[in-house]
CSV table of C-alpha atoms in Angstrom, one decimal:
chain,number,residue,atom,x,y,z
A,1,UNK,CA,45.9,-59.3,-16.6
A,2,UNK,CA,46.6,-57.2,-13.6
A,3,UNK,CA,46.4,-53.9,-15.6
A,4,UNK,CA,42.8,-54.2,-16.6
A,5,UNK,CA,41.2,-54.1,-13.2
A,6,UNK,CA,43.4,-51.1,-12.3
A,7,UNK,CA,42.2,-49.2,-15.4
A,8,UNK,CA,38.5,-49.9,-14.7
A,9,UNK,CA,38.9,-48.9,-11.1
A,10,UNK,CA,40.4,-45.6,-12.1
A,11,UNK,CA,37.9,-44.7,-14.9
A,12,UNK,CA,34.7,-45.5,-13.1
A,13,UNK,CA,34.9,-42.9,-10.4
A,14,UNK,CA,35.9,-40.3,-13.1
A,15,UNK,CA,32.9,-41.1,-15.2
A,16,UNK,CA,30.7,-41.0,-12.1
A,17,UNK,CA,32.1,-37.7,-11.1
A,18,UNK,CA,31.7,-36.3,-14.6
A,19,UNK,CA,28.0,-37.3,-14.6
A,20,UNK,CA,27.6,-35.8,-11.1
A,21,UNK,CA,29.0,-32.5,-12.4
A,22,UNK,CA,26.6,-32.4,-15.3
A,23,UNK,CA,23.7,-32.7,-12.7
A,24,UNK,CA,25.3,-30.0,-10.5
A,25,UNK,CA,25.5,-27.6,-13.5
A,26,UNK,CA,21.9,-28.2,-14.3
A,27,UNK,CA,20.9,-27.5,-10.7
A,28,UNK,CA,23.1,-24.4,-10.4
A,29,UNK,CA,21.8,-22.8,-13.6
A,30,UNK,CA,18.5,-21.5,-12.2
A,31,UNK,CA,20.2,-20.0,-9.2
A,32,UNK,CA,22.8,-18.4,-11.4
A,33,UNK,CA,20.0,-17.0,-13.5
A,34,UNK,CA,18.2,-15.5,-10.5
A,35,UNK,CA,21.3,-13.9,-9.1
A,36,UNK,CA,22.2,-12.4,-12.5
A,37,UNK,CA,18.7,-11.1,-13.0
A,38,UNK,CA,18.6,-9.4,-9.6
A,39,UNK,CA,22.1,-8.0,-10.0
A,40,UNK,CA,21.2,-6.5,-13.4
A,41,UNK,CA,18.0,-5.1,-11.9
A,42,UNK,CA,19.9,-3.5,-9.0
A,43,UNK,CA,22.2,-1.9,-11.6
A,44,UNK,CA,19.0,-0.3,-13.2
A,45,UNK,CA,19.3,-2.4,-16.4
A,46,UNK,CA,16.0,-2.6,-18.3
A,47,UNK,CA,14.0,-5.7,-17.7
A,48,UNK,CA,14.8,-7.1,-21.1
A,49,UNK,CA,18.5,-6.7,-20.3
A,50,UNK,CA,18.0,-8.5,-17.0
A,51,UNK,CA,16.4,-11.4,-18.8
A,52,UNK,CA,19.4,-11.6,-21.2
A,53,UNK,CA,21.8,-11.5,-18.2
A,54,UNK,CA,19.8,-14.3,-16.5
A,55,UNK,CA,19.9,-16.5,-19.7
A,56,UNK,CA,23.6,-15.9,-20.2
A,57,UNK,CA,24.4,-16.8,-16.6
A,58,UNK,CA,22.3,-20.0,-16.8
A,59,UNK,CA,24.1,-21.0,-20.0
A,60,UNK,CA,27.6,-20.1,-18.7
A,61,UNK,CA,27.2,-22.0,-15.4
A,62,UNK,CA,25.6,-25.1,-16.8
A,63,UNK,CA,27.9,-25.2,-19.8
A,64,UNK,CA,31.0,-24.5,-17.8
A,65,UNK,CA,30.3,-27.1,-15.2
A,66,UNK,CA,29.3,-29.6,-18.0
A,67,UNK,CA,32.7,-29.0,-19.7
A,68,UNK,CA,34.5,-29.8,-16.4
A,69,UNK,CA,32.4,-32.9,-16.1
A,70,UNK,CA,33.3,-33.9,-19.6
A,71,UNK,CA,37.0,-33.3,-18.9
A,72,UNK,CA,36.8,-35.4,-15.6
A,73,UNK,CA,35.1,-38.2,-17.5
A,74,UNK,CA,37.7,-37.9,-20.4
A,75,UNK,CA,35.0,-37.3,-23.0
A,76,UNK,CA,36.4,-36.6,-26.4
A,77,UNK,CA,33.6,-34.2,-27.3
A,78,UNK,CA,33.2,-32.4,-24.0
A,79,UNK,CA,32.9,-29.1,-25.8
A,80,UNK,CA,29.9,-30.3,-27.8
A,81,UNK,CA,28.4,-31.7,-24.6
A,82,UNK,CA,28.9,-28.4,-22.8
A,83,UNK,CA,27.2,-26.4,-25.6
A,84,UNK,CA,24.3,-28.9,-25.7
A,85,UNK,CA,23.8,-28.6,-21.9
A,86,UNK,CA,24.0,-24.8,-22.1
A,87,UNK,CA,21.5,-24.7,-24.9
A,88,UNK,CA,19.1,-27.0,-23.0
A,89,UNK,CA,19.3,-25.0,-19.8
A,90,UNK,CA,18.8,-21.8,-21.7
A,91,UNK,CA,15.6,-23.2,-23.2
A,92,UNK,CA,14.5,-24.5,-19.8
A,93,UNK,CA,15.2,-21.1,-18.1
A,94,UNK,CA,13.3,-19.3,-20.9
A,95,UNK,CA,10.2,-21.5,-20.6
A,96,UNK,CA,10.3,-21.3,-16.8
A,97,UNK,CA,10.6,-17.5,-16.9
A,98,UNK,CA,7.7,-17.2,-19.3
A,99,UNK,CA,5.4,-19.5,-17.3
A,100,UNK,CA,6.4,-18.5,-13.8
A,101,UNK,CA,7.6,-14.9,-13.9
A,102,UNK,CA,6.5,-13.0,-17.0
A,103,UNK,CA,3.0,-14.5,-17.2
A,104,UNK,CA,0.3,-11.9,-16.6
A,105,UNK,CA,-1.6,-12.2,-13.3
A,106,UNK,CA,-4.9,-12.7,-15.3
A,107,UNK,CA,-7.1,-10.5,-13.0
A,108,UNK,CA,-9.3,-8.0,-14.7
A,109,UNK,CA,-9.8,-4.6,-13.1
A,110,UNK,CA,-13.1,-4.0,-11.4
A,111,UNK,CA,-15.3,-1.6,-13.4
A,112,UNK,CA,-15.5,1.8,-11.8
A,113,UNK,CA,-18.9,3.3,-11.1
A,114,UNK,CA,-19.9,6.4,-13.0
A,115,UNK,CA,-19.3,9.7,-11.2
A,116,UNK,CA,-18.7,13.4,-12.1
A,117,UNK,CA,-14.9,13.2,-12.0
A,118,UNK,CA,-12.9,16.4,-12.5
A,119,UNK,CA,-9.1,16.8,-12.7
A,120,UNK,CA,-6.5,19.2,-11.4
A,121,UNK,CA,-3.1,19.5,-13.0
A,122,UNK,CA,-1.1,20.6,-10.0
A,123,UNK,CA,2.0,22.7,-9.8
A,124,UNK,CA,3.7,19.6,-8.3
A,125,UNK,CA,3.3,17.8,-11.6
A,126,UNK,CA,0.5,15.5,-10.3
A,127,UNK,CA,-2.7,15.0,-12.2
A,128,UNK,CA,-5.4,14.5,-9.6
A,129,UNK,CA,-8.9,13.2,-10.0
A,130,UNK,CA,-11.6,14.7,-7.7
A,131,UNK,CA,-15.2,15.3,-7.1
A,132,UNK,CA,-16.8,18.5,-5.9
A,133,UNK,CA,-20.0,18.9,-3.9
A,134,UNK,CA,-20.8,22.6,-3.6
A,135,UNK,CA,-22.3,23.9,-0.4
A,136,UNK,CA,-26.0,24.8,-0.4
A,137,UNK,CA,-27.6,27.9,1.0
A,138,UNK,CA,-25.3,30.1,3.0
A,139,UNK,CA,-21.8,29.1,2.1
A,140,UNK,CA,-19.2,28.6,4.8
A,141,UNK,CA,-15.8,30.1,4.4
A,142,UNK,CA,-13.6,27.0,4.7
A,143,UNK,CA,-14.0,24.1,2.4
A,144,UNK,CA,-13.8,20.4,3.5
A,145,UNK,CA,-11.1,18.3,1.9
A,146,UNK,CA,-11.6,14.5,2.3
A,147,UNK,CA,-8.4,12.4,2.7
A,148,UNK,CA,-8.8,8.7,2.0
A,149,UNK,CA,-6.9,5.9,3.7
A,150,UNK,CA,-4.5,3.3,2.5
A,151,UNK,CA,-2.2,4.8,1.4
A,152,UNK,CA,-3.7,4.3,-2.1
A,153,UNK,CA,-7.2,3.1,-1.2
A,154,UNK,CA,-9.8,5.8,-2.2
A,155,UNK,CA,-13.5,5.7,-1.9
A,156,UNK,CA,-15.9,6.1,-4.8
A,157,UNK,CA,-17.4,9.5,-5.5
A,158,UNK,CA,-19.3,11.8,-3.1
A,159,UNK,CA,-20.7,9.9,-0.2
A,160,UNK,CA,-23.4,10.6,2.4
A,161,UNK,CA,-21.0,12.7,4.6
A,162,UNK,CA,-20.2,14.8,1.5
A,163,UNK,CA,-23.9,15.4,0.9
A,164,UNK,CA,-24.6,16.1,4.6
A,165,UNK,CA,-21.8,18.7,4.8
A,166,UNK,CA,-22.9,20.2,1.5
A,167,UNK,CA,-26.4,20.7,3.0
A,168,UNK,CA,-24.9,22.7,5.8
A,169,UNK,CA,-23.1,25.1,3.4
A,170,UNK,CA,-19.7,23.4,3.2
A,171,UNK,CA,-18.0,23.0,-0.2
A,172,UNK,CA,-16.6,19.5,-0.2
A,173,UNK,CA,-13.7,18.2,-2.3
A,174,UNK,CA,-12.9,14.5,-2.3
A,175,UNK,CA,-9.8,13.5,-4.3
A,176,UNK,CA,-7.9,10.4,-5.2
A,177,UNK,CA,-4.3,10.8,-4.0
A,178,UNK,CA,-1.5,10.4,-6.4
A,179,UNK,CA,-1.1,6.9,-7.6
A,180,UNK,CA,-4.7,5.7,-6.7
A,181,UNK,CA,-8.2,5.8,-8.0
A,182,UNK,CA,-8.6,7.8,-11.2
A,183,UNK,CA,-5.5,9.9,-10.5
A,184,UNK,CA,-2.1,9.7,-12.3
A,185,UNK,CA,0.2,6.7,-11.8
A,186,UNK,CA,4.0,7.4,-11.7
A,187,UNK,CA,6.3,5.5,-14.0
A,188,UNK,CA,8.9,5.6,-11.2
A,189,UNK,CA,7.2,4.2,-8.0
A,190,UNK,CA,9.9,5.7,-5.8
A,191,UNK,CA,8.2,9.1,-6.4
A,192,UNK,CA,5.4,8.1,-4.0
A,193,UNK,CA,6.5,9.9,-0.8
A,194,UNK,CA,4.8,11.6,2.1
A,195,UNK,CA,6.4,14.9,1.1
A,196,UNK,CA,4.8,14.6,-2.3
A,197,UNK,CA,1.4,13.9,-0.8
A,198,UNK,CA,1.7,16.9,1.5
A,199,UNK,CA,2.9,19.1,-1.4
A,200,UNK,CA,-0.1,17.9,-3.5
A,201,UNK,CA,-2.5,18.9,-0.7
A,202,UNK,CA,-0.9,22.3,-0.4
A,203,UNK,CA,-1.1,22.8,-4.2
A,204,UNK,CA,-4.8,21.8,-4.0
A,205,UNK,CA,-5.4,24.5,-1.4
A,206,UNK,CA,-3.8,27.1,-3.6
A,207,UNK,CA,-5.7,25.8,-6.7
A,208,UNK,CA,-9.1,26.1,-5.1
A,209,UNK,CA,-8.2,29.5,-3.6
A,210,UNK,CA,-8.9,28.6,0.0
A,211,UNK,CA,-7.1,30.5,2.8
A,212,UNK,CA,-7.7,27.6,5.2
A,213,UNK,CA,-9.0,24.0,4.8
A,214,UNK,CA,-11.0,21.7,6.9
A,215,UNK,CA,-9.2,18.3,6.7
A,216,UNK,CA,-11.3,15.1,7.2
A,217,UNK,CA,-8.9,12.2,7.0
A,218,UNK,CA,-9.6,8.5,7.6
A,219,UNK,CA,-6.9,5.9,8.6
A,220,UNK,CA,-3.8,6.8,6.6
A,221,UNK,CA,-5.7,10.0,5.6
A,222,UNK,CA,-5.4,11.1,9.3
A,223,UNK,CA,-1.7,10.5,9.2
A,224,UNK,CA,-1.5,12.7,6.1
A,225,UNK,CA,-3.7,15.4,7.7
A,226,UNK,CA,-1.4,15.5,10.7
A,227,UNK,CA,1.7,15.8,8.4
A,228,UNK,CA,0.1,18.6,6.5
A,229,UNK,CA,-1.0,20.3,9.7
A,230,UNK,CA,2.6,20.1,11.1
A,231,UNK,CA,3.9,21.7,7.8
A,232,UNK,CA,1.2,24.3,7.3
A,233,UNK,CA,-0.5,25.0,10.6
A,234,UNK,CA,-1.9,28.3,9.5
A,235,UNK,CA,-3.7,26.7,6.5
A,236,UNK,CA,-6.1,24.5,8.6
A,237,UNK,CA,-9.2,25.6,10.5
A,238,UNK,CA,-10.4,22.2,11.7
A,239,UNK,CA,-9.4,18.5,11.5
A,240,UNK,CA,-11.5,15.4,11.7
A,241,UNK,CA,-9.5,12.3,12.1
A,242,UNK,CA,-11.4,9.0,11.7
A,243,UNK,CA,-9.8,5.6,12.7
A,244,UNK,CA,-6.4,7.3,12.5
A,245,UNK,CA,-3.2,5.5,11.5
A,246,UNK,CA,0.0,6.1,13.4
A,247,UNK,CA,0.8,9.7,14.0
A,248,UNK,CA,4.5,9.0,13.4
A,249,UNK,CA,4.8,5.5,11.8
A,250,UNK,CA,8.5,5.1,12.7
A,251,UNK,CA,7.5,4.9,16.4
A,252,UNK,CA,5.5,1.7,15.7
A,253,UNK,CA,7.9,0.1,13.2
A,254,UNK,CA,8.9,-2.7,15.7
A,255,UNK,CA,5.8,-3.2,17.8
A,256,UNK,CA,3.3,-2.8,15.0
A,257,UNK,CA,0.2,-0.6,14.9
A,258,UNK,CA,-2.2,-3.5,14.9
A,259,UNK,CA,-3.0,-5.2,11.6
A,260,UNK,CA,-6.2,-6.2,9.8
A,261,UNK,CA,-4.5,-9.5,8.8
A,262,UNK,CA,-4.6,-10.6,12.4
A,263,UNK,CA,-8.4,-10.7,12.4
A,264,UNK,CA,-9.1,-12.6,9.2
A,265,UNK,CA,-11.6,-15.5,9.3
A,266,UNK,CA,-10.4,-18.9,8.0
A,267,UNK,CA,-12.2,-18.2,4.8
A,268,UNK,CA,-10.6,-14.8,4.4
A,269,UNK,CA,-7.2,-16.2,5.1
A,270,UNK,CA,-7.7,-18.9,2.5
A,271,UNK,CA,-8.8,-16.4,-0.1
A,272,UNK,CA,-5.8,-14.1,0.6
A,273,UNK,CA,-3.4,-17.1,0.4
A,274,UNK,CA,-4.9,-18.1,-3.0
A,275,UNK,CA,-4.4,-14.6,-4.3
A,276,UNK,CA,-0.9,-14.2,-3.0
A,277,UNK,CA,0.5,-17.6,-3.8
A,278,UNK,CA,1.7,-16.7,-7.3
A,279,UNK,CA,5.2,-17.2,-8.6
A,280,UNK,CA,5.1,-13.8,-10.2
A,281,UNK,CA,4.7,-12.2,-6.8
A,282,UNK,CA,7.8,-14.0,-5.5
A,283,UNK,CA,9.9,-12.6,-8.3
A,284,UNK,CA,8.2,-9.2,-7.8
A,285,UNK,CA,9.1,-9.2,-4.1
A,286,UNK,CA,12.8,-9.8,-4.8
A,287,UNK,CA,12.8,-7.0,-7.4
A,288,UNK,CA,11.1,-4.6,-5.0
A,289,UNK,CA,13.9,-5.1,-2.6
A,290,UNK,CA,16.6,-4.2,-5.1
A,291,UNK,CA,14.9,-1.9,-7.6
A,292,UNK,CA,11.2,-0.9,-7.4
A,293,UNK,CA,11.4,0.5,-10.9
A,294,UNK,CA,12.2,-3.0,-12.2
A,295,UNK,CA,9.4,-4.4,-10.1
A,296,UNK,CA,7.0,-1.9,-11.7
A,297,UNK,CA,8.1,-3.0,-15.1
A,298,UNK,CA,7.5,-6.6,-14.2
A,299,UNK,CA,4.0,-6.0,-12.7
A,300,UNK,CA,2.6,-2.7,-14.0
A,301,UNK,CA,-0.1,-0.8,-12.3
A,302,UNK,CA,-3.0,-2.3,-14.3
A,303,UNK,CA,-2.1,-5.8,-13.2
A,304,UNK,CA,-1.1,-5.3,-9.6
A,305,UNK,CA,-3.8,-2.7,-8.8
A,306,UNK,CA,-6.5,-5.3,-9.9
A,307,UNK,CA,-4.9,-7.9,-7.6
A,308,UNK,CA,-4.8,-5.4,-4.8
A,309,UNK,CA,-8.5,-4.5,-5.3
A,310,UNK,CA,-9.5,-8.1,-5.2
A,311,UNK,CA,-7.4,-8.7,-2.1
A,312,UNK,CA,-8.9,-5.8,-0.2
A,313,UNK,CA,-12.4,-6.8,-1.2
A,314,UNK,CA,-11.9,-10.3,0.1
A,315,UNK,CA,-10.7,-9.3,3.5
A,316,UNK,CA,-12.3,-5.8,4.1
A,317,UNK,CA,-14.9,-7.0,6.5
A,318,UNK,CA,-12.1,-8.0,8.9
A,319,UNK,CA,-11.8,-4.3,9.7
A,320,UNK,CA,-15.3,-4.3,11.2
A,321,UNK,CA,-17.0,-5.5,14.4
A,322,UNK,CA,-18.3,-8.5,12.4
A,323,UNK,CA,-15.6,-10.0,10.2
A,324,UNK,CA,-17.9,-12.8,9.1
A,325,UNK,CA,-20.4,-10.3,7.5
A,326,UNK,CA,-19.8,-9.0,4.0
A,327,UNK,CA,-18.8,-5.3,3.8
A,328,UNK,CA,-20.4,-3.7,0.8
A,329,UNK,CA,-18.5,-0.7,-0.3
A,330,UNK,CA,-18.5,1.0,-3.7
A,331,UNK,CA,-15.8,0.0,-6.0
A,332,UNK,CA,-12.7,2.1,-6.3
A,333,UNK,CA,-9.3,1.6,-8.0
A,334,UNK,CA,-6.6,1.1,-5.4
A,335,UNK,CA,-3.0,2.0,-6.1
A,336,UNK,CA,-0.6,-0.7,-5.0
A,337,UNK,CA,2.6,1.1,-5.6
A,338,UNK,CA,1.3,4.2,-3.9
A,339,UNK,CA,0.4,2.0,-1.0
A,340,UNK,CA,3.7,0.2,-0.7
A,341,UNK,CA,6.1,3.1,-1.4
A,342,UNK,CA,4.3,5.8,0.6
A,343,UNK,CA,4.0,3.5,3.6
A,344,UNK,CA,7.8,2.7,3.3
A,345,UNK,CA,8.6,6.4,3.0
A,346,UNK,CA,6.5,7.2,6.1
A,347,UNK,CA,9.1,5.4,8.2
A,348,UNK,CA,11.7,7.9,7.1
A,349,UNK,CA,10.0,11.2,7.7
A,350,UNK,CA,10.8,13.5,10.6
A,351,UNK,CA,8.7,13.3,13.8
A,352,UNK,CA,5.7,15.7,13.4
A,353,UNK,CA,4.8,15.8,17.1
A,354,UNK,CA,7.0,18.7,18.2
A,355,UNK,CA,5.3,20.9,15.6
A,356,UNK,CA,1.8,19.6,16.4
A,357,UNK,CA,2.2,20.4,20.1
A,358,UNK,CA,2.4,24.1,19.2
A,359,UNK,CA,-0.7,24.4,17.0
A,360,UNK,CA,-4.1,25.5,18.0
A,361,UNK,CA,-6.5,23.8,15.6
A,362,UNK,CA,-9.8,22.3,16.8
A,363,UNK,CA,-9.5,18.5,16.2
A,364,UNK,CA,-11.9,15.6,16.5
A,365,UNK,CA,-10.7,12.0,16.7
A,366,UNK,CA,-13.1,9.2,16.1
A,367,UNK,CA,-12.2,5.6,17.1
A,368,UNK,CA,-14.4,2.6,16.7
A,369,UNK,CA,-15.1,0.3,19.6
A,370,UNK,CA,-13.8,-2.7,17.6
A,371,UNK,CA,-10.8,-0.9,16.1
A,372,UNK,CA,-8.0,-3.2,15.2
A,373,UNK,CA,-5.3,-0.6,15.6
A,374,UNK,CA,-3.8,-0.1,19.0
A,375,UNK,CA,-5.7,2.2,21.4
A,376,UNK,CA,-2.5,4.2,22.1
A,377,UNK,CA,-2.5,5.4,18.4
A,378,UNK,CA,-5.7,7.4,18.7
A,379,UNK,CA,-4.9,8.5,22.2
A,380,UNK,CA,-1.6,10.0,21.0
A,381,UNK,CA,-3.4,12.3,18.6
A,382,UNK,CA,-5.5,13.6,21.4
A,383,UNK,CA,-2.6,14.0,23.8
A,384,UNK,CA,-0.3,15.7,21.2
A,385,UNK,CA,-2.7,18.1,19.5
A,386,UNK,CA,-3.8,20.8,22.0
A,387,UNK,CA,-7.5,20.7,22.8
A,388,UNK,CA,-8.2,17.7,20.6
A,389,UNK,CA,-11.3,15.6,21.5
A,390,UNK,CA,-11.4,11.8,21.2
A,391,UNK,CA,-14.7,9.9,21.0
A,392,UNK,CA,-15.3,6.2,20.8
A,393,UNK,CA,-18.0,5.0,18.4
A,394,UNK,CA,-20.0,2.0,19.6
A,395,UNK,CA,-20.5,-1.1,17.5
A,396,UNK,CA,-18.0,0.1,14.9
A,397,UNK,CA,-14.5,-1.0,13.9
A,398,UNK,CA,-12.1,0.7,11.5
A,399,UNK,CA,-14.8,1.5,8.9
A,400,UNK,CA,-17.0,3.7,11.1
A,401,UNK,CA,-18.8,5.5,8.2
A,402,UNK,CA,-20.0,2.1,6.9
A,403,UNK,CA,-20.9,0.5,10.3
A,404,UNK,CA,-22.4,3.6,12.0
A,405,UNK,CA,-23.2,5.9,9.2
A,406,UNK,CA,-25.9,8.1,10.9
A,407,UNK,CA,-23.9,8.5,14.2
A,408,UNK,CA,-20.7,9.2,12.2
A,409,UNK,CA,-22.4,11.9,10.2
A,410,UNK,CA,-24.1,13.5,13.2
A,411,UNK,CA,-20.9,13.6,15.2
A,412,UNK,CA,-18.8,15.1,12.4
A,413,UNK,CA,-21.4,17.7,11.4
A,414,UNK,CA,-22.0,18.6,15.1
A,415,UNK,CA,-18.2,19.2,15.6
A,416,UNK,CA,-17.9,21.3,12.5
A,417,UNK,CA,-20.9,23.5,13.2
A,418,UNK,CA,-20.1,24.0,16.9
A,419,UNK,CA,-23.0,21.9,18.3
A,420,UNK,CA,-22.7,19.5,21.2
A,421,UNK,CA,-21.3,16.1,20.2
A,422,UNK,CA,-23.7,13.1,20.4
A,423,UNK,CA,-20.8,11.1,21.9
A,424,UNK,CA,-19.0,12.1,25.1
A,425,UNK,CA,-15.3,12.7,24.6
A,426,UNK,CA,-12.9,10.3,26.4
A,427,UNK,CA,-10.3,12.0,28.6
A,428,UNK,CA,-8.7,9.0,30.3
A,429,UNK,CA,-5.4,7.3,29.4
A,430,UNK,CA,-6.9,3.7,29.6
A,431,UNK,CA,-9.1,2.4,26.7
A,432,UNK,CA,-12.7,3.5,27.2
A,433,UNK,CA,-15.5,1.2,28.1
A,434,UNK,CA,-18.2,0.8,25.4
A,435,UNK,CA,-19.2,4.3,24.3
A,436,UNK,CA,-22.5,5.8,25.3
A,437,UNK,CA,-24.4,8.6,23.7
A,438,UNK,CA,-25.1,11.7,25.6
């Protein structure tokens, strides 16, 4: 009679422990799948192979722990139990992956407006879309090349500044940088670099047969213009830098340049959160950290560019003096991977400022009164480039051409034709007071 209680006391904890191990195995399986998936991606295994590795890891961990649990509980068919648990967790992992990771984002690309698009096949290997607005009347010797911002966020077709410059005799080329707009996307996103963008611009100069260019860059386009100017100072006659991004982004890596996200209205922040809170993007972000090529396979350009376009459209007005007012801009086709990878690469490039201090190229910098980027960024361009002029545009933020279109055009055209500027250049180190016209 005394042996029965002893037997029951010994077996109950073992059975309880065996059941607990079954639960632990089921809980560990998803984590094992994630780790295996990322390790395979880091090893440059194709996405299908990464998925197989994840399923194998989920099965092995859940089945192995289940077998230990069966042994602890002294189950006679612990092998069968282990196989059954592994099979169930493989199915669960497959379904979860299909629903949460591999499901399309479901956002259709915004239709692009019609425009007279042409293409260059450059010596760099880039296929670049562009528009050409020929100069009227007496042609000027140096063409204007427009450099859009982002990286990876082009405008749409010739705009009013293109037409104004054309009326003054300037040939104007506006192109979509590699990986954005109507231009080529790379299958390997690590190919988006500052060096490649500078090389494309130099190849464009050679392609159009210009001895020198007039560079008109906005936001990131100003950073690109400065990088080109540092590399090819003899190939630039004038630069116009509107709402410039950091001259050398590495310098601002810790403190930050000032971000549009800091100025979002509650409605804009809610819209952004709704767009970003997707499980596919969580998986994508992990893949970007270990292997951008695998991330690109998971979310190809068509899907992620459409999401990027929608995100930018929902928050664009935060870059203006009036974030609560809609900003109506023509649709473009943003390039998300061009944006992410070029911006990351910009933190690794050499400092262009020593070279820029030695050049002698007339330069105009325009900064909006409500600009969200730090004042010191625009001021540094003026202080580094000899003879550069910095003007502040009243009642405008980062998107000066949309907020003050007439004043923007008159200031740029006056500078390029040698006429007095409608705005007085600022020469102080402190931020200017609200700008006044001459």
